[in-house]
CSV table of C-alpha atoms in Angstrom, one decimal:
chain,number,residue,atom,x,y,z
A,1,MET,CA,126.9,140.3,111.2
A,2,ALA,CA,124.2,137.6,109.8
A,3,ALA,CA,121.0,138.2,108.7
A,4,THR,CA,117.7,136.6,110.6
A,5,HIS,CA,115.9,134.0,109.7
A,6,PRO,CA,112.7,136.2,108.6
A,7,ALA,CA,110.3,133.3,109.8
A,8,LEU,CA,111.9,134.2,113.1
A,9,LEU,CA,112.3,137.7,113.0
A,10,LEU,CA,108.5,137.7,112.3
A,11,SER,CA,108.2,135.8,115.0
A,12,GLY,CA,110.2,137.5,117.2
A,13,LYS,CA,108.0,141.3,116.7
A,14,VAL,CA,105.1,139.2,117.4
A,15,LEU,CA,105.4,137.8,120.3
A,16,LYS,CA,107.7,140.3,122.4
A,17,PRO,CA,105.0,142.9,123.2
A,18,ILE,CA,103.5,139.6,124.7
A,19,LEU,CA,106.4,138.3,126.5
A,20,CYS,CA,108.0,141.5,127.8
A,21,GLY,CA,110.7,140.3,124.7
A,22,GLN,CA,112.9,137.5,126.5
A,23,PHE,CA,111.7,135.0,124.7
A,24,ALA,CA,111.6,137.3,121.3
A,25,ASN,CA,115.0,138.2,121.8
A,26,ARG,CA,115.4,134.3,122.1
A,27,LEU,CA,113.6,133.2,118.9
A,28,LYS,CA,115.5,136.5,117.4
A,29,ALA,CA,119.2,134.4,118.2
A,30,PHE,CA,118.9,131.7,117.6
A,31,GLY,CA,117.1,132.8,114.1
A,32,THR,CA,120.0,134.5,113.5
A,33,ALA,CA,122.7,131.4,114.3
A,34,LEU,CA,120.3,129.7,111.7
A,35,SER,CA,121.0,132.1,109.1
A,36,GLY,CA,124.6,132.2,110.3
A,37,ARG,CA,124.5,128.6,109.4
A,38,ARG,CA,123.2,128.7,106.2
A,39,GLU,CA,125.6,131.7,105.2
A,40,ARG,CA,128.9,129.9,106.5
A,41,SER,CA,127.9,126.6,104.0
A,42,THR,CA,127.3,129.1,101.0
A,43,TYR,CA,130.9,131.2,102.1
A,44,THR,CA,132.9,128.0,102.3
A,45,GLY,CA,131.5,126.6,99.5
A,46,GLN,CA,131.0,122.9,101.4
A,47,ILE,CA,128.1,121.2,101.6
A,48,ILE,CA,126.3,120.9,105.1
A,49,PRO,CA,123.8,118.0,105.7
A,50,PRO,CA,120.5,120.1,106.9
A,51,PRO,CA,120.1,119.5,110.5
A,52,ALA,CA,118.5,116.6,112.3
A,53,LYS,CA,114.5,116.6,113.1
A,54,TYR,CA,113.5,115.9,117.0
A,55,GLY,CA,114.6,112.5,117.5
A,56,GLY,CA,117.4,112.7,115.2
A,57,ARG,CA,115.0,112.2,111.7
A,58,HIS,CA,115.4,114.2,108.7
A,59,THR,CA,113.1,115.6,106.5
A,60,VAL,CA,113.7,114.4,102.4
A,61,THR,CA,112.2,115.6,100.1
A,62,LEU,CA,110.4,112.9,97.2
A,63,ILE,CA,109.8,114.1,94.0
A,64,PRO,CA,108.3,110.8,92.4
A,65,GLY,CA,108.7,112.1,88.6
A,66,ASP,CA,107.0,110.1,85.5
A,67,GLY,CA,107.5,106.6,84.2
A,68,ILE,CA,108.9,104.3,86.4
A,69,GLY,CA,109.9,106.6,88.9
A,70,PRO,CA,107.2,106.7,91.3
A,71,GLU,CA,107.3,102.7,90.9
A,72,LEU,CA,111.0,102.8,91.9
A,73,LEU,CA,110.9,105.1,94.9
A,74,ASN,CA,107.9,103.2,96.4
A,75,HIS,CA,110.0,100.5,96.8
A,76,VAL,CA,112.6,102.7,98.7
A,77,ARG,CA,110.6,104.2,100.6
A,78,GLU,CA,109.8,100.1,101.2
A,79,VAL,CA,113.1,99.1,102.1
A,80,PHE,CA,113.8,102.8,104.5
A,81,ARG,CA,110.7,101.4,106.6
A,82,PHE,CA,111.5,97.9,106.9
A,83,SER,CA,115.4,98.9,107.6
A,84,CYS,CA,114.3,101.5,109.9
A,85,VAL,CA,116.1,104.3,108.5
A,86,PRO,CA,115.1,107.4,110.6
A,87,VAL,CA,113.8,109.8,107.5
A,88,ASP,CA,110.6,111.2,106.5
A,89,PHE,CA,109.6,112.1,103.5
A,90,GLU,CA,107.9,114.8,101.7
A,91,VAL,CA,106.1,113.5,98.8
A,92,VAL,CA,105.9,116.7,96.5
A,93,ASN,CA,104.0,115.6,92.7
A,94,VAL,CA,105.3,117.3,89.8
A,95,ASN,CA,103.3,117.4,86.7
A,96,SER,CA,105.3,118.2,83.3
A,97,ALA,CA,102.0,118.1,81.1
A,98,LEU,CA,101.0,121.3,82.8
A,99,THR,CA,101.2,125.1,81.5
A,100,THR,CA,102.2,126.3,84.9
A,101,GLU,CA,105.2,125.6,86.8
A,102,ASP,CA,104.1,126.0,90.2
A,103,ASP,CA,104.6,122.8,90.3
A,104,ILE,CA,108.0,122.8,90.1
A,105,ASN,CA,108.0,125.6,92.0
A,106,ASN,CA,107.2,124.1,94.9
A,107,ALA,CA,109.1,121.4,94.5
A,108,ILE,CA,112.3,124.1,94.9
A,109,THR,CA,110.1,125.9,98.0
A,110,ALA,CA,110.6,121.8,99.1
A,111,ILE,CA,114.0,121.8,98.6
A,112,ARG,CA,115.0,124.5,100.2
A,113,ARG,CA,112.5,123.9,102.9
A,114,ASN,CA,114.5,120.6,103.5
A,115,GLY,CA,118.2,120.7,101.9
A,116,VAL,CA,118.3,117.5,100.0
A,117,ALA,CA,115.7,115.6,97.9
A,118,LEU,CA,115.1,112.4,95.6
A,119,LYS,CA,113.5,112.7,92.9
A,120,GLY,CA,112.7,110.2,89.6
A,121,ASN,CA,113.3,112.0,86.4
A,122,ILE,CA,110.7,114.2,85.6
A,123,GLU,CA,109.1,114.2,81.7
A,124,THR,CA,110.5,117.3,79.5
A,125,ASN,CA,107.3,118.5,77.4
A,126,HIS,CA,108.6,119.3,74.2
A,127,THR,CA,105.1,120.7,72.3
A,128,LEU,CA,106.4,124.1,75.1
A,129,PRO,CA,108.3,126.7,73.1
A,130,PRO,CA,112.1,126.3,73.0
A,131,SER,CA,112.8,129.4,75.0
A,132,HIS,CA,110.9,127.2,78.0
A,133,LYS,CA,113.0,125.7,80.1
A,134,SER,CA,112.6,122.5,81.7
A,135,ARG,CA,111.3,121.2,84.4
A,136,ASN,CA,114.7,118.8,85.4
A,137,ASN,CA,116.3,121.9,84.1
A,138,LEU,CA,114.7,124.9,86.5
A,139,LEU,CA,115.3,122.3,88.8
A,140,ARG,CA,119.0,122.8,88.8
A,141,THR,CA,119.2,126.2,87.8
A,142,SER,CA,117.0,127.9,90.5
A,143,LEU,CA,118.9,125.4,93.0
A,144,ASP,CA,122.0,126.3,91.3
A,145,LEU,CA,122.9,121.9,92.1
A,146,TYR,CA,126.5,123.4,89.5
A,147,ALA,CA,127.8,119.8,90.0
A,148,ASN,CA,126.8,116.4,89.0
A,149,VAL,CA,128.8,113.1,90.1
A,150,MET,CA,128.3,110.1,88.6
A,151,HIS,CA,130.3,107.1,90.0
A,152,CYS,CA,131.0,104.4,87.5
A,153,GLN,CA,131.7,101.6,89.0
A,154,SER,CA,131.5,97.8,88.1
A,155,LEU,CA,129.3,95.2,90.5
A,156,PRO,CA,129.7,92.2,91.6
A,157,GLY,CA,127.5,89.7,89.8
A,158,VAL,CA,126.6,91.7,86.8
A,159,GLN,CA,128.4,90.2,83.0
A,160,THR,CA,129.8,92.7,81.1
A,161,ARG,CA,132.0,93.2,78.5
A,162,HIS,CA,134.5,95.4,80.4
A,163,LYS,CA,136.2,94.6,84.1
A,164,ASN,CA,137.5,96.6,87.0
A,165,ILE,CA,135.6,99.5,86.1
A,166,ASP,CA,136.1,102.3,88.6
A,167,ILE,CA,135.7,106.5,87.4
A,168,ILE,CA,133.8,109.2,88.7
A,169,ILE,CA,132.1,111.3,86.2
A,170,ILE,CA,131.6,115.3,86.8
A,171,ARG,CA,129.9,117.0,84.8
A,172,GLU,CA,129.0,121.1,84.8
A,173,ASN,CA,125.3,121.0,85.6
A,174,THR,CA,124.1,124.4,84.9
A,175,GLU,CA,125.1,125.8,81.9
A,176,GLY,CA,126.9,124.8,78.9
A,177,GLU,CA,124.5,124.2,75.7
A,178,TYR,CA,121.1,123.4,77.9
A,179,SER,CA,120.5,127.7,79.2
A,180,SER,CA,117.0,127.0,76.3
A,181,LEU,CA,118.7,129.8,74.2
A,182,GLU,CA,117.0,128.9,70.7
A,183,HIS,CA,116.5,130.8,68.3
A,184,GLU,CA,115.1,131.2,64.1
A,185,SER,CA,117.2,134.1,63.2
A,186,VAL,CA,116.2,133.7,59.7
A,187,SER,CA,113.4,131.3,57.9
A,188,GLY,CA,115.2,128.0,58.0
A,189,VAL,CA,118.7,128.6,60.3
A,190,VAL,CA,118.3,128.0,63.7
A,191,GLU,CA,121.1,129.5,66.0
A,192,SER,CA,122.1,127.7,69.7
A,193,LEU,CA,123.7,129.3,72.2
A,194,LYS,CA,126.3,127.5,74.1
A,195,ILE,CA,127.1,129.9,77.2
A,196,ILE,CA,130.6,128.7,79.4
A,197,THR,CA,131.8,131.3,82.1
A,198,ARG,CA,135.1,131.6,84.0
A,199,LEU,CA,133.3,131.0,87.3
A,200,ASN,CA,131.6,127.8,87.0
A,201,SER,CA,134.1,126.7,85.1
A,202,LEU,CA,137.0,127.5,87.4
A,203,ARG,CA,133.9,126.5,90.5
A,204,ILE,CA,133.6,122.9,88.7
A,205,ALA,CA,137.0,122.4,88.1
A,206,ASP,CA,137.9,123.3,91.7
A,207,TYR,CA,135.1,120.5,92.9
A,208,ALA,CA,136.7,117.9,90.8
A,209,PHE,CA,140.1,118.3,92.2
A,210,ARG,CA,138.7,118.2,96.0
A,211,LEU,CA,137.0,115.4,95.5
A,212,ALA,CA,139.5,113.6,94.0
A,213,ARG,CA,142.0,114.4,96.7
A,214,GLU,CA,139.1,113.5,98.8
A,215,LYS,CA,138.4,110.0,97.7
A,216,GLY,CA,142.0,109.9,97.3
A,217,ARG,CA,141.9,109.4,93.4
A,218,ARG,CA,145.1,110.0,91.4
A,219,ARG,CA,143.9,111.6,88.2
A,220,VAL,CA,142.1,114.1,86.7
A,221,THR,CA,141.0,114.2,83.0
A,222,ALA,CA,139.2,117.1,81.3
A,223,VAL,CA,136.8,116.6,78.5
A,224,HIS,CA,136.5,119.1,76.0
A,225,LYS,CA,136.5,120.1,72.4
A,226,ALA,CA,139.0,123.3,71.9
A,227,ASN,CA,140.7,122.4,69.1
A,228,ILE,CA,137.2,123.5,67.6
A,229,MET,CA,135.7,125.4,69.9
A,230,LYS,CA,138.6,127.4,71.1
A,231,LEU,CA,136.8,130.7,72.5
A,232,ALA,CA,134.3,128.4,74.9
A,233,ASP,CA,135.5,124.8,75.3
A,234,GLY,CA,139.3,127.1,75.0
A,235,LEU,CA,137.9,128.6,78.4
A,236,PHE,CA,137.1,125.0,80.2
A,237,LEU,CA,140.1,124.0,79.3
A,238,GLN,CA,142.2,126.6,80.7
A,239,CYS,CA,140.1,127.0,83.8
A,240,CYS,CA,140.9,123.5,84.5
A,241,LYS,CA,145.1,124.0,83.9
A,242,GLU,CA,144.7,127.0,86.5
A,243,VAL,CA,142.8,125.2,89.5
A,244,ALA,CA,145.4,122.1,88.5
A,245,ALA,CA,148.5,124.1,89.4
A,246,GLY,CA,147.1,124.2,93.1
A,247,TYR,CA,147.0,120.2,93.1
A,248,PRO,CA,150.1,119.5,92.6
A,249,ASP,CA,149.4,115.4,94.3
A,250,ILE,CA,147.5,114.7,91.6
A,251,THR,CA,147.8,114.5,87.8
A,252,PHE,CA,146.4,116.7,85.5
A,253,ASP,CA,145.4,115.6,81.8
A,254,SER,CA,142.8,116.7,78.9
A,255,MET,CA,141.1,114.3,76.0
A,256,ILE,CA,139.3,115.7,73.3
A,257,VAL,CA,135.6,114.6,74.0
A,258,ASP,CA,135.5,112.4,70.3
A,259,ASN,CA,138.6,110.8,71.7
A,260,THR,CA,137.7,110.1,74.8
A,261,THR,CA,134.2,107.8,74.1
A,262,MET,CA,136.8,105.9,71.7
A,263,GLN,CA,139.2,105.3,74.8
A,264,LEU,CA,136.1,104.7,77.3
A,265,VAL,CA,135.1,101.8,74.9
A,266,SER,CA,137.7,100.5,74.3
A,267,LYS,CA,140.0,100.7,78.0
A,268,PRO,CA,138.0,102.5,79.8
A,269,GLN,CA,140.3,101.5,83.3
A,270,GLN,CA,142.5,104.4,82.3
A,271,PHE,CA,139.8,106.8,83.8
A,272,ASP,CA,140.0,108.0,87.0
A,273,VAL,CA,138.0,111.0,87.8
A,274,MET,CA,137.1,113.1,84.6
A,275,VAL,CA,135.3,117.1,84.8
A,276,MET,CA,133.9,118.6,81.2
A,277,PRO,CA,130.6,120.4,80.3
A,278,ASN,CA,127.6,119.5,80.3
A,279,LEU,CA,126.1,118.1,76.6
A,280,TYR,CA,129.7,116.1,77.0
A,281,GLY,CA,128.9,115.0,80.6
A,282,ASN,CA,125.1,113.5,79.7
A,283,VAL,CA,127.8,111.6,76.7
A,284,VAL,CA,129.7,109.8,78.6
A,285,SER,CA,128.3,109.4,81.2
A,286,ASN,CA,125.9,107.3,79.7
A,287,VAL,CA,128.3,105.8,77.8
A,288,CYS,CA,130.3,105.1,81.2
A,289,ALA,CA,126.8,103.0,82.1
A,290,GLY,CA,126.2,100.7,79.6
A,291,LEU,CA,130.1,99.3,79.9
A,292,VAL,CA,128.6,98.7,83.5
A,293,GLY,CA,125.0,96.7,82.7
A,294,GLY,CA,123.4,99.7,81.9
A,295,PRO,CA,121.3,102.3,83.0
A,296,GLY,CA,119.0,100.7,85.9
A,297,LEU,CA,122.6,100.4,88.2
A,298,VAL,CA,124.0,103.3,88.4
A,299,PRO,CA,123.4,105.6,91.0
A,300,GLY,CA,123.6,109.9,90.1
A,301,ALA,CA,124.2,112.9,92.3
A,302,ASN,CA,123.3,116.7,91.7
A,303,TYR,CA,125.7,119.8,94.6
A,304,GLY,CA,125.3,122.9,94.8
A,305,ARG,CA,126.6,125.0,97.7
A,306,ASP,CA,123.7,124.5,99.6
A,307,TYR,CA,121.3,121.9,98.4
A,308,ALA,CA,121.4,118.2,97.3
A,309,VAL,CA,119.4,116.0,94.8
A,310,PHE,CA,119.9,112.3,94.1
A,311,GLU,CA,118.2,110.1,91.4
A,312,THR,CA,119.6,107.8,88.8
A,313,ALA,CA,122.3,108.5,87.1
A,314,THR,CA,121.5,109.1,83.6
A,315,ARG,CA,117.9,111.1,83.5
A,316,ASN,CA,115.7,108.8,81.9
A,317,THR,CA,112.0,108.4,82.6
A,318,GLY,CA,111.9,104.7,81.6
A,319,LYS,CA,108.4,105.9,80.1
A,320,SER,CA,108.8,102.4,77.9
A,321,ILE,CA,108.3,100.2,81.3
A,322,ALA,CA,106.5,102.1,83.2
A,323,ASP,CA,104.2,99.7,85.0
A,324,ARG,CA,105.1,96.3,83.6
A,325,ASN,CA,107.3,95.1,86.9
A,326,ILE,CA,110.4,94.5,84.8
A,327,ALA,CA,112.3,97.8,85.8
A,328,ASN,CA,115.5,97.8,87.8
A,329,PRO,CA,115.3,99.2,91.5
A,330,THR,CA,119.4,99.4,91.2
A,331,ALA,CA,120.0,102.6,90.6
A,332,MET,CA,117.0,103.9,93.0
A,333,LEU,CA,118.4,102.4,95.6
A,334,LEU,CA,122.1,102.8,95.4
A,335,ALA,CA,120.7,106.9,94.9
A,336,SER,CA,119.0,106.5,98.1
A,337,CYS,CA,122.0,105.5,99.3
A,338,LEU,CA,124.1,107.9,98.7
A,339,MET,CA,121.3,110.5,100.3
A,340,LEU,CA,121.7,108.6,103.3
A,341,ASP,CA,125.7,108.9,103.6
A,342,HIS,CA,124.9,112.8,102.2
A,343,LEU,CA,122.9,113.0,105.7
A,344,LYS,CA,124.9,111.4,108.0
A,345,LEU,CA,123.0,108.2,108.3
A,346,HIS,CA,126.1,105.6,107.6
A,347,ASP,CA,125.2,103.0,109.0
A,348,SER,CA,121.7,102.5,106.9
A,349,ALA,CA,123.8,103.6,104.0
A,350,SER,CA,126.1,100.6,104.1
A,351,MET,CA,123.5,98.1,105.4
A,352,ILE,CA,120.9,98.7,102.3
A,353,ARG,CA,124.2,98.8,99.8
A,354,ASN,CA,125.4,96.0,101.0
A,355,ALA,CA,122.3,93.9,100.2
A,356,VAL,CA,121.7,95.4,97.3
A,357,LEU,CA,125.5,94.3,95.7
A,358,THR,CA,125.2,90.3,97.4
A,359,THR,CA,121.7,90.4,96.0
A,360,MET,CA,123.6,91.0,92.3
A,361,ASN,CA,126.6,88.9,93.3
A,362,GLU,CA,125.0,86.0,95.2
A,363,THR,CA,121.6,85.6,93.7
A,364,ARG,CA,122.0,86.1,90.2
A,365,LEU,CA,119.0,86.6,89.4
A,366,HIS,CA,118.6,89.7,87.7
A,367,THR,CA,115.8,91.5,86.3
A,368,ALA,CA,116.0,91.7,82.3
A,369,ASP,CA,117.4,94.3,81.1
A,370,ILE,CA,120.7,92.6,82.9
A,371,GLY,CA,120.0,89.3,81.2
A,372,GLY,CA,117.5,87.8,84.3
A,373,GLN,CA,114.0,87.7,84.9
A,374,GLY,CA,112.8,89.0,88.0
A,375,THR,CA,109.9,90.6,88.5
A,376,THR,CA,108.5,92.6,91.2
A,377,SER,CA,105.0,90.3,91.9
A,378,GLU,CA,107.3,86.7,91.7
A,379,HIS,CA,108.9,87.9,94.8
A,380,LYS,CA,105.9,89.3,96.6
A,381,ASP,CA,104.3,85.8,96.0
A,382,ASP,CA,106.9,83.7,97.3
A,383,ALA,CA,106.9,85.2,100.9
A,384,SER,CA,107.8,80.8,101.8
A,385,LEU,CA,111.5,83.1,100.8
A,386,PHE,CA,110.7,85.8,104.3
A,387,SER,CA,108.8,83.5,106.4
A,388,LYS,CA,112.0,83.1,109.1
A,389,ALA,CA,112.6,87.2,108.9
A,390,GLU,CA,112.9,88.3,112.2
A,391,ASP,CA,115.5,91.0,112.6
A,392,ARG,CA,116.1,94.3,110.9
A,393,ARG,CA,118.2,93.0,108.5
A,394,GLU,CA,115.9,90.7,107.3
A,395,ARG,CA,113.4,92.6,107.1
A,396,LEU,CA,115.4,94.9,104.8
A,397,CYS,CA,116.3,91.6,103.1
A,398,GLU,CA,113.1,90.7,102.4
A,399,SER,CA,112.1,94.5,101.3
A,400,ILE,CA,114.7,94.5,98.5
A,401,GLY,CA,113.3,91.4,97.4
A,402,LYS,CA,110.4,93.2,96.9
A,403,SER,CA,112.1,95.2,94.9
A,404,TYR,CA,112.3,93.2,91.4
A,405,LEU,CA,115.4,91.3,92.6
A,406,VAL,CA,115.7,87.5,94.2
A,407,ILE,CA,117.1,87.4,97.2
A,408,SER,CA,118.5,84.7,99.6
A,409,VAL,CA,117.9,86.5,103.3
A,410,THR,CA,120.7,84.5,104.5
A,411,GLN,CA,123.1,85.3,102.1
A,412,LEU,CA,121.8,88.7,102.4
A,413,CYS,CA,121.6,89.6,105.9
A,414,SER,CA,125.6,87.9,106.6
A,415,SER,CA,127.4,89.2,103.2
A,416,GLN,CA,129.4,92.5,104.2
A,417,GLN,CA,132.5,92.3,101.1
A,418,TYR,CA,131.4,94.9,98.8
A,419,PRO,CA,131.5,98.1,99.9
A,420,LEU,CA,131.3,100.8,97.8
């Protein structure tokens, strides 16, 4: 029998003497059903979005982070307001300069309550001991967000050396070299431990194959260094092979990580779905972001059994360009679209996504990172561009325009040709 939700169980105990048990028992039954729903999601391994609040609105945890995070997320909120997206944000600020972990614990509690979060990257404090986990790492491991997913895709209107790139990168998110297990065994000799477990390797491999089948992909490539790390990466590769045997409809192959990076910059079109341990995922995702135009263009998502956190794919705070009106909001806007799809708000996600992609292709006046000259203040001052905005989609165009990108309202509102 499923356990009763603790808060509702307590309410039932308090109310039972007052209401002769009838209402309290119903409340207890509802709490049992609520907990059962969470347990079923854990048992099946399926990601189930949290239930909508009254009126069909969702509450999402918003973590501004450091660097350009706060300004980008402010623009996301503005876009949502203009497009009437039924999402309410619970803002939780995290300060990497603090010596205590109260702030990140508050953020984790909020995500456990809401089920979904949108975040900017949090600066890592390098003055702390090596055994101290960064706030980003604490968030991922505490919520068991084991799968980091990045869809690296050529975007319309962005000039790059390679065209027609369409790669899904799946990175194990909770172990590997990011376990914060380092020590100086003797003076001048440092040991850094890499943790690879069979359970987590099987889990991420199965996630990769399930996602490939769901998306209609035909090939999964495991990236490793098993020729050198025969036990650690050898275990990861063996787990991938075991899982692949259960998916005969999907082609499986493997590639050593150094060869992978060379193949990516020479012929990236050969890759379809890639799965890899934590550190290799960091390297490969940054290479792929560069292939399609840079870190300002690619969204990322972190999935666990019960929670999902959305952010930019490359996890860079952008501290050097903060508050200079030059940061590219595309990655964060597209990350918010992934979040809306996760919440089953597909119409809102498609509307914002199509607006962003049409802007990039039709206007061709971009931020500096992709060869443009667009800034925030230019678009905010050009009020005449949006003077005829009347309906919801036109207001969305205006909002996107204020998010650093120069937009033609007519083009943006009418275009539907760039579904992701």
